[in-house]
């Protein structure tokens, strides 16, 4: 258990570390040769010029304006200066909604911290329970609920504060949910035309012996959506081709590297390489000739694979991107049942083209259930087996554990600074190290499950990361013992005693979480703005690989907001803040500092650095809201368990209403605001369609959507459209009297629309106008 002096040392170390990162960033960002590392977003938008192209030779690399070094913190007010509407136009709604998570944390915890320090800290401090006991404690423990004697009437203060904190949190959550829902609807109504607004992803197309998937999709939608169907693009299994194209790109980079090396040597000596493992073994050959021959072989393989995809039906998956003439038509199709059999012709909104994860479109739909069951079992074992290394390292991250494992270090451990460092800093660092590889593992699991968009992959990975953090970082750090001991304890004890077991351990772990917040929240966030890894990689690529301006843009690597890792980490701080608000309020200022620093840092990164891969219009906010509600309910249950150990029999029953009210509040918000995030109102779709037709009467929607959902690997080669999907521009404006089919045993199906003439006229009101 860390003392107040050890916490002070940890705070000093992390504050100095964070300050050093910020100073290093302030110096590096104003150097001209680092300009593309710290302002890549402006270069990608074409709004910033390269400072290396003008000025004296030295000034191209080093900033000689000493006044700029004195204003090393001016990036903070600059990050806060851009108004929110302008920030949405600049970076997209996803980035702005992500920032609102930090803003929500500030809105929740700043008033709670003020109230807790005004009321809770004096109530806890003015007792002598710990001083009169034989327990080992620190000054921090005297500020917690542990200093209240058993059966004391002072627990009613904690009860009242629990209600106050819950009501305030729910009030802020409702306001934020309402604000984000309005922002989303306004963004969708005002954003520019995008292919996904007109397109639906259709999966599990049933097999038909008389028609190909291409013909079957066209026939089905001409019959069932005759007025709105426009065209379609069937999904091909191009995973092998994609691997070949990526391999060719890698070898092309190596060829560029050796060619550039040869040119810089004034073509005096051709570079050599070894063909064995990692270029360390094998026969020495001419590197340029080797990679040129390898690329030629790959081009032949790529051409052969493309031909197989074009000619063979086995590469056609039972899925397609179906495009419609209007957003209204796409909304009707995406949000309705297409067949009496609910397992076929499954429709959902298509992700935007940047958001599509093409590899998973080749996974048969029928295998998804099995895949998700396998991953659920694997995640269960990963979660509990991961406790073993975490518990082992944390057991060593204390004086007794180290002395027991290495008795010869007893003398070193008696040094006050070493003891304070190990007790105050080591546990947080050890836990951070073991969590480095976890996001990659969880993302691999999500990909195996078969989600078809990057946003869905990140949201599923974030959900699992949050569960992992809750079990391993929160519960695993609170309850001592190995994974199997914990699992055995939970299995063999009554369910109603679990909150008691955990609640009794909460106050003792406050100091550990304080050190973790400082390591991960303070120093970690400050390290994010330094961008040390992208800085090193940019200069390496710029020296060895860059030949053209396009190469330099690729070397910038602006990155993006990693929702799958960032959001669960934020949720851990919500959980810690809500749990310890009543139990140990001293933790709250550390939470507030994290949210404030992170808000400024990530606002700066969003404005100047990050370039989002996709835009989902803030569709992840229901997940954010749900996890904060979960943290609130957990805090209430654990407080009930803790008070039961304190023999506060009068106050404990009064807490039962809190989880009930919180669940009711969540159901209210879910019914009131969540539909805006999962469905597109037909009224909004019709309004946007009507306005667009009035503004652009000659818009050719089919030409706009024609190649939107062609697999990206085909853009790297000769253009290929797959097939003559859909119908011609002239036919798209006509009412097809009959739908042709190749089924010999069936008659042609009438395709006359049952919709009224007035509605059809409204949809095509501008089609009758003459276009120049």
XYZ file of C-alpha atoms in Angstrom:
772
model
C 0.000 0.000 0.000
C 1.539 3.278 -1.096
C 1.831 6.112 1.413
C 1.151 9.779 0.754
C 4.889 10.430 0.275
C 5.109 7.619 -2.280
C 2.063 8.991 -4.095
C 3.728 12.400 -4.027
C 6.891 10.972 -5.570
C 4.858 9.181 -8.245
C 2.966 12.400 -8.966
C 6.219 14.351 -9.247
C 7.757 11.788 -11.609
C 4.720 11.655 -13.867
C 4.218 15.425 -13.868
C 7.867 15.917 -14.829
C 7.559 13.197 -17.492
C 4.426 14.767 -18.948
C 6.030 18.225 -18.858
C 9.165 16.877 -20.572
C 7.012 15.335 -23.320
C 5.154 18.614 -23.809
C 8.369 20.651 -23.946
C 9.913 18.192 -26.415
C 6.779 18.405 -28.537
C 6.798 22.203 -28.408
C 10.393 22.267 -29.677
C 10.065 19.544 -32.306
C 6.808 20.847 -33.791
C 8.283 24.224 -34.793
C 11.262 22.710 -36.617
C 10.689 22.926 -40.403
C 11.896 19.369 -41.120
C 9.234 17.991 -38.709
C 6.400 20.013 -40.182
C 4.808 17.073 -41.997
C 4.869 14.946 -38.834
C 2.994 17.402 -36.627
C 0.702 19.003 -39.236
C -0.053 16.225 -41.748
C -3.789 16.922 -41.901
C -3.214 20.359 -43.409
C -0.874 18.893 -46.033
C -3.459 16.269 -46.996
C -6.014 19.057 -47.413
C -3.554 21.065 -49.523
C -3.688 24.025 -47.132
C -0.083 24.081 -45.923
C 3.164 24.632 -47.822
C 6.426 22.853 -47.197
C 8.752 25.218 -45.255
C 11.788 23.338 -46.649
C 11.212 24.877 -50.078
C 12.024 28.456 -49.105
C 14.423 30.437 -46.933
C 18.082 30.050 -46.118
C 19.638 26.583 -45.979
C 19.805 26.450 -42.164
C 16.285 27.828 -41.784
C 14.955 24.958 -43.864
C 15.827 22.575 -41.038
C 16.063 24.595 -37.805
C 13.751 27.311 -36.531
C 15.934 30.322 -35.731
C 13.106 32.470 -34.395
C 13.863 32.351 -30.661
C 10.602 34.091 -29.781
C 8.684 31.014 -30.928
C 10.498 28.944 -28.284
C 9.142 31.221 -25.556
C 5.579 30.550 -26.716
C 5.920 26.771 -26.443
C 2.436 26.350 -24.920
C 0.557 28.452 -27.478
C -0.740 25.264 -29.114
C -3.153 24.801 -26.191
C -5.273 27.942 -26.741
C -4.978 27.375 -30.489
C -6.469 23.885 -30.055
C -9.425 25.323 -28.119
C -10.014 28.246 -30.473
C -11.688 26.422 -33.374
C -15.501 26.410 -32.854
C -17.342 23.110 -32.936
C -19.239 23.646 -36.263
C -15.972 24.496 -37.989
C -14.319 21.488 -36.381
C -17.063 19.227 -37.776
C -16.426 20.568 -41.277
C -12.687 20.184 -40.781
C -12.469 16.730 -39.180
C -15.915 15.133 -39.342
C -18.595 14.361 -36.784
C -16.912 11.194 -35.481
C -13.941 13.206 -34.230
C -16.123 15.838 -32.572
C -18.340 13.244 -30.876
C -15.225 11.428 -29.665
C -14.046 14.682 -28.050
C -17.413 14.985 -26.320
C -16.554 11.848 -24.336
C -13.767 13.805 -22.615
C -16.055 16.812 -22.276
C -18.708 14.595 -20.676
C -16.110 13.384 -18.181
C -15.294 16.972 -17.221
C -18.967 17.877 -16.894
C -19.587 14.898 -14.633
C -16.505 14.865 -12.421
C -15.663 18.549 -11.859
C -18.901 19.242 -9.889
C -18.711 15.812 -8.214
C -15.109 16.489 -7.117
C -16.041 19.897 -5.708
C -19.001 18.473 -3.798
C -17.034 15.451 -2.577
C -14.183 17.580 -1.222
C -16.633 19.957 0.399
C -18.750 17.295 2.105
C -17.171 13.824 1.957
C -13.550 14.589 2.848
C -14.365 16.395 6.134
C -16.787 13.619 7.110
C -14.156 10.938 6.495
C -11.189 12.859 7.937
C -12.774 13.822 11.259
C -12.782 10.273 12.608
C -10.143 8.291 14.496
C -11.187 4.795 13.439
C -7.945 3.899 11.644
C -5.757 5.527 14.302
C -7.409 3.449 17.029
C -7.178 0.235 15.009
C -4.182 -2.054 14.579
C -4.339 -1.861 10.773
C -1.566 -0.453 8.597
C -2.818 2.681 6.879
C -1.677 5.874 5.218
C -2.894 9.462 5.311
C -4.802 8.824 2.087
C -6.816 6.078 3.788
C -7.937 8.596 6.408
C -9.722 10.478 3.604
C -11.696 7.391 2.614
C -14.763 5.619 3.911
C -12.443 3.205 5.769
C -12.042 5.863 8.478
C -15.772 5.716 9.363
C -16.558 3.393 12.307
C -18.941 0.489 11.807
C -22.620 1.274 12.292
C -22.015 5.041 12.254
C -24.815 7.420 11.278
C -22.268 9.233 9.104
C -22.916 6.652 6.407
C -26.111 8.546 5.627
C -23.852 11.254 4.179
C -22.410 8.726 1.755
C -25.919 7.568 0.917
C -27.094 11.098 0.102
C -23.957 11.757 -1.944
C -24.505 8.521 -3.889
C -27.975 9.742 -4.880
C -26.648 13.215 -5.736
C -23.813 11.828 -7.882
C -26.188 9.430 -9.667
C -28.770 12.098 -10.474
C -26.087 14.508 -11.705
C -24.459 11.851 -13.887
C -27.811 10.863 -15.402
C -28.653 14.509 -16.071
C -25.379 15.061 -17.941
C -25.766 11.791 -19.869
C -29.284 12.730 -20.991
C -28.161 16.168 -22.143
C -25.186 14.746 -24.037
C -27.286 11.992 -25.650
C -29.780 14.613 -26.821
C -27.044 16.927 -28.120
C -25.205 14.173 -29.996
C -28.463 12.830 -31.503
C -29.310 16.312 -32.808
C -25.775 16.750 -34.123
C -26.014 13.419 -35.949
C -29.360 14.191 -37.604
C -28.180 17.668 -38.588
C -24.911 16.279 -39.957
C -26.713 13.650 -42.054
C -29.153 16.251 -43.365
C -26.452 18.741 -44.315
C -23.527 16.541 -45.391
C -22.567 16.124 -49.002
C -23.730 13.250 -51.157
C -22.047 9.925 -50.351
C -22.404 6.491 -52.015
C -23.498 4.772 -48.802
C -26.567 7.015 -48.630
C -27.924 5.248 -51.719
C -26.558 1.753 -51.150
C -27.578 -1.334 -49.194
C -25.491 -4.413 -48.457
C -27.454 -7.590 -49.189
C -26.184 -10.839 -47.694
C -27.152 -14.504 -47.744
C -28.610 -14.430 -51.242
C -30.299 -17.850 -51.627
C -28.871 -20.156 -54.307
C -30.884 -20.702 -57.472
C -30.156 -23.469 -60.031
C -31.391 -21.383 -62.949
C -29.720 -18.034 -62.312
C -26.341 -16.730 -61.232
C -26.028 -14.525 -58.164
C -25.661 -11.514 -60.446
C -28.888 -12.304 -62.310
C -30.754 -13.319 -59.171
C -30.001 -10.057 -57.366
C -31.079 -7.993 -60.372
C -34.290 -9.988 -60.788
C -35.198 -9.806 -57.085
C -34.836 -6.048 -56.783
C -36.466 -5.276 -60.100
C -39.515 -7.191 -58.873
C -39.617 -5.969 -55.269
C -38.227 -2.429 -55.680
C -39.198 -1.591 -59.287
C -39.329 2.186 -58.917
C -36.173 2.624 -56.851
C -33.685 -0.092 -57.840
C -30.798 1.329 -59.863
C -27.851 -1.079 -60.062
C -25.789 -3.521 -58.071
C -22.266 -4.797 -57.629
C -21.871 -8.427 -56.602
C -19.206 -9.279 -54.043
C -16.193 -11.257 -55.217
C -13.745 -13.258 -53.144
C -10.652 -11.260 -54.063
C -8.641 -12.025 -50.923
C -5.911 -13.908 -52.791
C -5.676 -11.130 -55.360
C -5.502 -8.591 -52.527
C -2.564 -10.432 -50.948
C -0.758 -10.517 -54.288
C -1.308 -6.781 -54.822
C -0.034 -6.005 -51.301
C 2.995 -8.225 -51.864
C 3.706 -6.398 -55.112
C 3.465 -3.066 -53.299
C 5.970 -4.245 -50.671
C 8.434 -5.400 -53.300
C 7.940 -2.147 -55.187
C 8.980 -0.265 -52.031
C 12.123 -2.355 -51.766
C 12.869 -1.759 -55.441
C 12.466 1.986 -54.903
C 14.785 1.812 -51.895
C 17.568 0.033 -53.790
C 17.073 2.211 -56.884
C 17.363 5.341 -54.756
C 20.441 3.912 -53.051
C 21.996 3.198 -56.454
C 21.221 6.703 -57.729
C 22.707 8.341 -54.603
C 25.957 6.424 -55.139
C 26.248 8.095 -58.568
C 25.575 4.685 -60.106
C 29.081 3.565 -59.213
C 28.105 0.267 -57.600
C 24.899 -1.705 -57.927
C 23.419 -2.765 -54.563
C 23.513 -6.421 -53.535
C 21.233 -8.442 -51.272
C 20.879 -12.007 -49.978
C 17.830 -14.019 -50.965
C 17.588 -16.020 -47.726
C 15.671 -15.395 -44.500
C 15.365 -11.672 -43.671
C 18.142 -10.965 -46.176
C 20.727 -12.425 -43.794
C 21.391 -15.755 -45.488
C 21.476 -17.208 -48.986
C 22.997 -16.262 -52.276
C 24.034 -12.646 -52.987
C 22.283 -11.183 -56.031
C 21.751 -7.819 -57.685
C 18.956 -6.264 -55.593
C 17.453 -4.169 -58.404
C 17.358 -7.045 -60.880
C 15.975 -9.388 -58.211
C 13.023 -7.181 -57.287
C 12.281 -6.325 -60.892
C 12.012 -10.029 -61.723
C 9.925 -10.665 -58.602
C 7.505 -7.881 -59.553
C 7.201 -9.257 -63.087
C 6.307 -12.687 -61.660
C 3.728 -11.119 -59.384
C 2.184 -9.169 -62.267
C 1.669 -12.431 -64.132
C 0.127 -14.067 -61.048
C -2.125 -11.031 -60.512
C -3.283 -11.129 -64.132
C -4.020 -14.864 -63.879
C -5.921 -14.416 -60.594
C -7.981 -11.560 -62.019
C -8.915 -13.704 -64.971
C -10.042 -16.496 -62.650
C -12.211 -14.086 -60.677
C -13.838 -12.776 -63.853
C -14.577 -16.143 -65.415
C -15.243 -18.472 -62.471
C -18.539 -18.406 -60.578
C -16.958 -19.869 -57.443
C -15.429 -16.466 -56.706
C -18.868 -14.814 -56.611
C -20.176 -14.596 -53.050
C -23.908 -14.648 -52.165
C -23.811 -10.938 -51.375
C -24.064 -7.660 -53.249
C -24.031 -3.900 -52.888
C -27.386 -2.738 -54.235
C -27.798 0.940 -55.173
C -31.057 2.873 -55.420
C -32.167 6.007 -57.207
C -32.839 7.841 -53.951
C -31.992 7.798 -50.270
C -35.648 7.115 -49.572
C -35.524 3.914 -51.594
C -32.319 2.777 -49.875
C -33.805 3.522 -46.434
C -36.918 1.484 -47.183
C -34.835 -1.489 -48.303
C -32.247 -1.315 -45.506
C -34.824 -1.040 -42.727
C -37.427 -3.601 -43.821
C -37.725 -7.389 -44.144
C -37.184 -8.500 -47.740
C -38.497 -12.062 -47.616
C -40.903 -14.268 -45.698
C -37.814 -16.306 -44.784
C -35.947 -14.075 -42.282
C -32.630 -15.846 -42.885
C -32.232 -14.882 -46.567
C -32.025 -11.566 -48.428
C -30.675 -9.854 -45.318
C -30.246 -6.123 -45.843
C -28.353 -3.486 -43.921
C -26.970 -0.067 -44.672
C -23.768 -0.383 -46.674
C -20.701 1.080 -44.975
C -19.154 3.985 -46.784
C -16.512 2.736 -49.279
C -13.615 3.781 -47.014
C -15.183 1.840 -44.147
C -15.647 -1.495 -45.936
C -13.452 -4.318 -44.651
C -13.254 -6.226 -47.908
C -11.603 -9.404 -46.650
C -14.623 -10.327 -44.526
C -17.122 -9.936 -47.350
C -15.804 -13.248 -48.657
C -16.818 -15.098 -45.462
C -19.998 -17.171 -45.969
C -22.825 -15.753 -43.888
C -23.793 -19.177 -42.512
C -20.402 -19.535 -40.811
C -20.639 -16.280 -38.852
C -22.553 -17.799 -35.929
C -19.953 -20.553 -35.492
C -17.108 -18.056 -35.759
C -18.611 -15.817 -33.080
C -19.150 -18.760 -30.750
C -15.496 -19.769 -31.142
C -14.333 -16.228 -30.406
C -16.624 -15.955 -27.369
C -15.012 -19.052 -25.857
C -11.516 -17.842 -26.791
C -12.169 -14.426 -25.248
C -13.361 -16.047 -22.008
C -10.098 -17.965 -21.624
C -8.003 -14.979 -22.729
C -9.621 -12.800 -20.079
C -9.010 -15.146 -17.176
C -5.619 -16.498 -18.246
C -4.350 -12.947 -18.724
C -4.794 -12.471 -14.982
C -1.856 -14.795 -14.336
C 0.957 -12.601 -15.750
C -0.702 -9.430 -14.457
C -1.042 -10.851 -10.930
C 2.548 -12.151 -11.052
C 4.061 -8.848 -12.136
C 1.975 -6.856 -9.675
C 3.052 -9.212 -6.884
C 6.659 -8.372 -7.739
C 5.866 -4.667 -7.933
C 5.987 -4.366 -4.152
C 8.746 -4.578 -1.577
C 7.785 -7.892 0.016
C 7.352 -9.629 -3.357
C 10.740 -8.487 -4.647
C 12.593 -9.383 -1.428
C 10.978 -12.812 -1.398
C 11.890 -13.471 -5.052
C 15.387 -11.943 -4.786
C 16.668 -11.839 -1.165
C 19.987 -10.291 -2.256
C 18.111 -7.053 -3.121
C 16.965 -6.447 0.468
C 19.573 -3.729 1.015
C 18.564 -1.830 -2.130
C 14.890 -2.075 -1.193
C 15.594 -0.259 2.088
C 16.655 2.899 0.228
C 13.752 5.344 0.642
C 13.727 6.605 -2.960
C 13.819 3.085 -4.442
C 11.086 1.966 -2.073
C 8.892 4.944 -2.969
C 9.484 4.440 -6.709
C 8.561 0.749 -6.615
C 5.486 1.237 -4.467
C 4.288 4.387 -6.214
C 5.220 3.906 -9.875
C 6.045 0.278 -10.675
C 2.507 -1.223 -10.405
C 1.081 1.197 -12.968
C 4.002 0.708 -15.377
C 3.813 -3.094 -15.074
C 0.109 -3.108 -15.867
C 0.590 -0.729 -18.803
C 3.286 -2.961 -20.326
C 1.099 -6.058 -20.217
C -1.751 -4.256 -21.973
C 0.351 -3.159 -24.977
C -0.397 -6.181 -27.174
C -3.997 -6.693 -26.089
C -5.691 -4.365 -28.668
C -4.046 -6.194 -31.573
C -5.238 -9.547 -30.227
C -8.806 -8.288 -29.786
C -8.851 -6.765 -33.273
C -7.750 -10.102 -34.751
C -10.643 -11.742 -32.915
C -13.106 -9.202 -34.299
C -11.841 -9.780 -37.837
C -12.279 -13.531 -37.411
C -15.900 -12.930 -36.404
C -16.624 -11.573 -39.868
C -17.724 -7.956 -39.442
C -17.838 -6.175 -42.786
C -16.822 -2.647 -41.816
C -13.845 -1.140 -40.009
C -16.178 0.797 -37.718
C -17.984 -2.411 -36.693
C -14.630 -4.111 -36.081
C -13.499 -1.259 -33.856
C -16.771 -1.135 -31.934
C -16.717 -4.882 -31.241
C -13.051 -4.744 -30.277
C -13.782 -1.779 -27.992
C -16.595 -3.685 -26.301
C -14.295 -6.627 -25.593
C -11.483 -4.360 -24.467
C -13.827 -2.713 -21.975
C -14.912 -6.100 -20.581
C -11.274 -7.149 -20.326
C -10.326 -3.928 -18.544
C -13.248 -4.299 -16.152
C -12.343 -7.878 -15.195
C -8.536 -7.733 -15.248
C -7.596 -4.136 -14.540
C -10.431 -3.221 -12.180
C -11.614 -6.427 -10.514
C -8.290 -8.203 -11.004
C -6.422 -5.390 -9.272
C -8.930 -5.169 -6.428
C -9.136 -8.846 -5.559
C -5.863 -10.557 -4.710
C -5.017 -14.060 -5.922
C -4.518 -15.852 -9.194
C -7.095 -16.184 -11.933
C -8.082 -19.682 -10.870
C -8.478 -18.678 -7.222
C -10.689 -15.778 -8.237
C -12.742 -17.933 -10.569
C -13.106 -20.621 -7.891
C -14.159 -18.013 -5.324
C -16.843 -16.542 -7.559
C -18.205 -19.959 -8.539
C -18.544 -21.321 -4.995
C -19.946 -18.282 -3.232
C -23.538 -16.996 -3.374
C -24.151 -14.330 -5.999
C -25.339 -11.811 -3.410
C -21.968 -11.934 -1.625
C -19.890 -10.954 -4.678
C -20.471 -7.181 -4.175
C -19.528 -7.635 -0.518
C -16.246 -9.375 -1.424
C -15.287 -6.749 -3.982
C -16.665 -3.780 -2.061
C -14.587 -4.596 1.008
C -11.389 -4.468 -1.090
C -12.094 -1.209 -2.931
C -10.703 1.352 -0.427
C -7.399 -0.552 -0.130
C -6.678 -0.239 -3.861
C -7.239 3.493 -4.302
C -3.516 4.259 -4.203
C -2.777 1.702 -6.923
C -5.346 3.264 -9.247
C -3.980 6.734 -8.520
C -0.548 5.617 -9.725
C -2.102 3.934 -12.757
C -4.006 7.118 -13.690
C -0.827 9.159 -13.474
C 1.213 6.704 -15.574
C -1.391 5.965 -18.226
C -3.539 9.096 -18.074
C -1.040 11.879 -17.533
C 2.261 10.701 -18.988
C 0.510 8.514 -21.582
C -1.592 11.355 -22.994
C 1.393 13.706 -23.055
C 3.340 11.016 -24.909
C 0.549 10.791 -27.508
C 1.098 14.361 -28.654
C 4.866 13.827 -28.999
C 4.295 11.203 -31.765
C 7.752 9.753 -31.256
C 7.179 6.588 -33.310
C 5.664 8.388 -36.378
C 8.480 10.964 -36.124
C 11.208 8.313 -36.334
C 9.489 6.314 -39.071
C 8.814 9.414 -41.164
C 12.453 10.441 -41.244
C 13.605 6.883 -41.980
C 11.142 6.576 -44.879
C 11.930 10.086 -46.072
C 15.624 9.235 -46.271
C 15.439 5.707 -47.684
C 12.198 5.411 -49.676
C 10.713 8.758 -50.647
C 11.111 9.678 -54.319
C 7.922 11.568 -55.146
C 5.479 13.865 -53.372
C 3.023 10.962 -53.157
C 5.654 8.865 -51.384
C 6.171 11.688 -48.921
C 2.430 11.878 -48.201
C 2.333 8.143 -47.488
C 5.346 8.475 -45.191
C 3.557 11.099 -43.069
C 1.247 8.464 -41.541
C -1.148 10.867 -39.775
C -2.987 8.036 -38.052
C -6.509 8.316 -36.741
C -8.549 8.092 -33.562
C -8.298 4.475 -32.455
C -11.786 3.952 -31.094
C -11.072 0.308 -30.267
C -8.338 1.273 -27.768
C -9.047 4.871 -26.800
C -12.711 4.654 -25.836
C -12.406 1.615 -23.484
C -9.470 3.314 -21.782
C -11.598 6.421 -21.217
C -14.393 4.215 -19.863
C -12.003 2.793 -17.261
C -11.561 6.316 -15.893
C -15.333 6.801 -15.805
C -15.594 3.544 -13.851
C -12.843 4.496 -11.391
C -14.260 7.982 -10.878
C -17.817 6.801 -10.231
C -16.750 3.928 -7.939
C -14.352 5.999 -5.844
C -16.390 9.236 -5.778
C -18.125 8.141 -2.561
C -15.479 5.715 -1.267
C -12.179 7.620 -1.689
C -12.762 11.121 -3.125
C -9.027 11.888 -3.217
C -8.889 10.004 -6.532
C -11.226 12.483 -8.279
C -8.698 15.311 -8.911
C -6.453 12.866 -10.757
C -9.445 11.883 -12.932
C -10.280 15.530 -13.646
C -6.690 16.312 -14.661
C -6.753 13.371 -17.069
C -9.980 14.449 -18.779
C -8.833 18.069 -19.041
C -5.388 17.248 -20.445
C -6.737 14.586 -22.817
C -9.416 16.944 -24.156
C -6.845 19.598 -25.097
C -4.313 17.108 -26.498
C -6.772 15.172 -28.648
C -8.448 18.359 -29.880
C -5.044 19.493 -31.106
C -4.390 16.104 -32.722
C -7.764 16.076 -34.457
C -7.212 19.566 -35.860
C -3.628 19.099 -37.016
C -2.786 15.403 -37.242
C -5.407 12.680 -37.425
C -7.009 11.776 -40.733
C -10.030 9.546 -40.074
C -10.373 6.376 -42.144
C -14.170 6.586 -42.215
C -17.149 8.661 -41.082
C -19.973 6.973 -39.148
C -21.699 10.210 -38.014
C -21.154 9.419 -34.340
C -22.918 6.050 -34.468
C -20.814 4.792 -31.536
C -22.392 7.102 -28.936
C -24.977 4.524 -27.702
C -22.020 2.287 -26.777
C -20.398 5.150 -24.870
C -23.631 5.925 -23.032
C -24.261 2.271 -22.194
C -20.811 1.742 -20.720
C -21.057 4.825 -18.493
C -24.425 3.526 -17.268
C -22.772 0.164 -16.572
C -20.056 1.901 -14.543
C -22.719 3.785 -12.593
C -24.606 0.590 -11.718
C -21.377 -1.188 -10.743
C -20.467 1.689 -8.425
C -23.877 1.462 -6.750
C -23.703 -2.313 -6.249
C -20.171 -2.152 -4.859
C -21.143 0.647 -2.489
C -23.989 -1.531 -1.229
C -21.515 -4.369 -0.655
C -19.063 -2.064 1.110
C -21.715 -0.589 3.410
C -22.903 -4.064 4.320
C -19.399 -4.816 5.662
C -19.610 -1.609 7.683
C -22.804 -2.773 9.419
C -24.689 0.186 7.986
C -27.951 -1.723 8.062
C -30.113 1.388 7.951
C -28.546 2.942 4.865
C -27.925 -0.158 2.738
C -31.606 -0.903 1.871
C -32.061 2.703 0.739
C -29.462 2.150 -1.983
C -31.500 -0.579 -3.690
C -33.571 2.040 -5.495
C -30.509 3.525 -7.214
C -29.739 0.637 -9.634
C -33.466 0.337 -10.412
C -33.750 4.043 -11.230
C -30.534 3.936 -13.275
C -31.747 0.980 -15.364
C -35.072 2.732 -15.924
C -33.205 5.876 -17.027
C -31.104 3.828 -19.457
C -34.201 2.232 -20.992
C -35.761 5.677 -21.377
C -32.691 7.056 -23.190
C -32.443 3.931 -25.309
C -36.024 4.290 -26.513
C -35.889 8.070 -26.897
C -32.518 8.691 -28.566
C -31.005 5.425 -29.845
C -33.250 5.116 -32.944
C -31.474 8.165 -34.380
C -28.253 6.102 -34.384
C -29.525 2.875 -35.946
C -32.233 4.017 -38.377
C -32.540 6.802 -40.935
C -35.962 8.531 -40.807
C -37.829 8.260 -44.098
C -38.983 11.843 -43.669
C -35.372 13.072 -43.550
C -34.480 10.913 -46.558
C -37.371 12.310 -48.618
C -36.514 15.909 -47.723
C -32.861 15.440 -48.674
C -33.804 13.713 -51.952
C -36.272 16.451 -52.892
C -33.796 19.241 -52.166
C -31.050 17.499 -54.126
C -33.287 16.963 -57.152
C -34.273 20.627 -57.077
C -30.649 21.770 -56.884
C -29.195 19.261 -59.354
C -31.912 18.297 -61.833
C -29.409 16.698 -64.215
C -27.665 14.528 -61.620
C -26.804 11.075 -62.977
C -26.941 8.958 -59.814
C -25.976 5.780 -61.618
C -22.778 7.280 -62.978
C -21.979 8.575 -59.495
C -22.467 5.128 -57.912
C -21.130 2.984 -60.745
C -17.691 2.173 -59.336
C -18.174 3.186 -55.700
C -18.149 -0.383 -54.375
C -15.675 -2.056 -56.712
C -13.009 -3.911 -54.729
C -9.978 -1.592 -54.230
C -7.511 -4.096 -55.682
C -9.029 -3.514 -59.101
C -8.143 0.159 -58.952
C -4.485 -0.781 -58.793
C -4.708 -2.712 -62.028
C -6.496 -2.239 -65.332
C -10.030 -1.073 -64.781
C -12.586 -3.836 -64.694
C -16.249 -3.333 -63.895
C -17.083 -6.922 -63.003
C -20.209 -7.149 -65.126
C -22.803 -4.989 -66.759
C -24.632 -4.619 -63.466
C -27.935 -2.863 -63.354
C -29.706 -1.258 -66.279
C -28.915 1.508 -68.712
C -29.521 5.179 -68.026
C -32.458 5.238 -70.438
C -33.988 2.116 -68.949
C -33.537 3.413 -65.415
C -36.060 6.130 -66.113
C -38.672 3.775 -67.552
C -41.256 1.596 -65.866
C -40.344 -1.996 -66.807
C -43.497 -3.828 -67.840
C -41.979 -7.268 -67.307
C -38.946 -8.623 -65.524
C -37.086 -11.134 -67.626
C -35.981 -14.335 -65.909
C -34.135 -17.449 -66.977
C -36.284 -19.761 -64.881
C -37.913 -22.057 -67.452
C -40.702 -23.245 -65.187
C -41.977 -19.836 -64.175
C -43.805 -17.122 -65.994
C -42.487 -13.619 -66.154
C -43.444 -11.561 -63.135
C -45.331 -8.274 -63.486
C -43.360 -5.470 -61.967
C -45.987 -2.740 -61.894
C -45.557 -0.515 -58.858
C -48.328 -0.416 -56.303
C -47.280 3.035 -55.148
C -49.526 5.935 -56.064
C -48.761 8.067 -59.117
C -48.388 11.166 -56.942
C -45.554 9.643 -54.933
C -43.803 8.438 -58.060
C -44.182 11.880 -59.584
C -42.628 13.489 -56.493
C -39.608 11.229 -56.706
C -39.062 11.957 -60.376
C -40.389 15.509 -60.506
C -37.246 16.821 -62.090
C -36.750 13.944 -64.521
C -39.170 15.569 -66.963
C -37.132 18.758 -67.069
C -34.853 19.156 -70.031
C -31.168 19.197 -69.176
C -28.725 21.195 -71.255
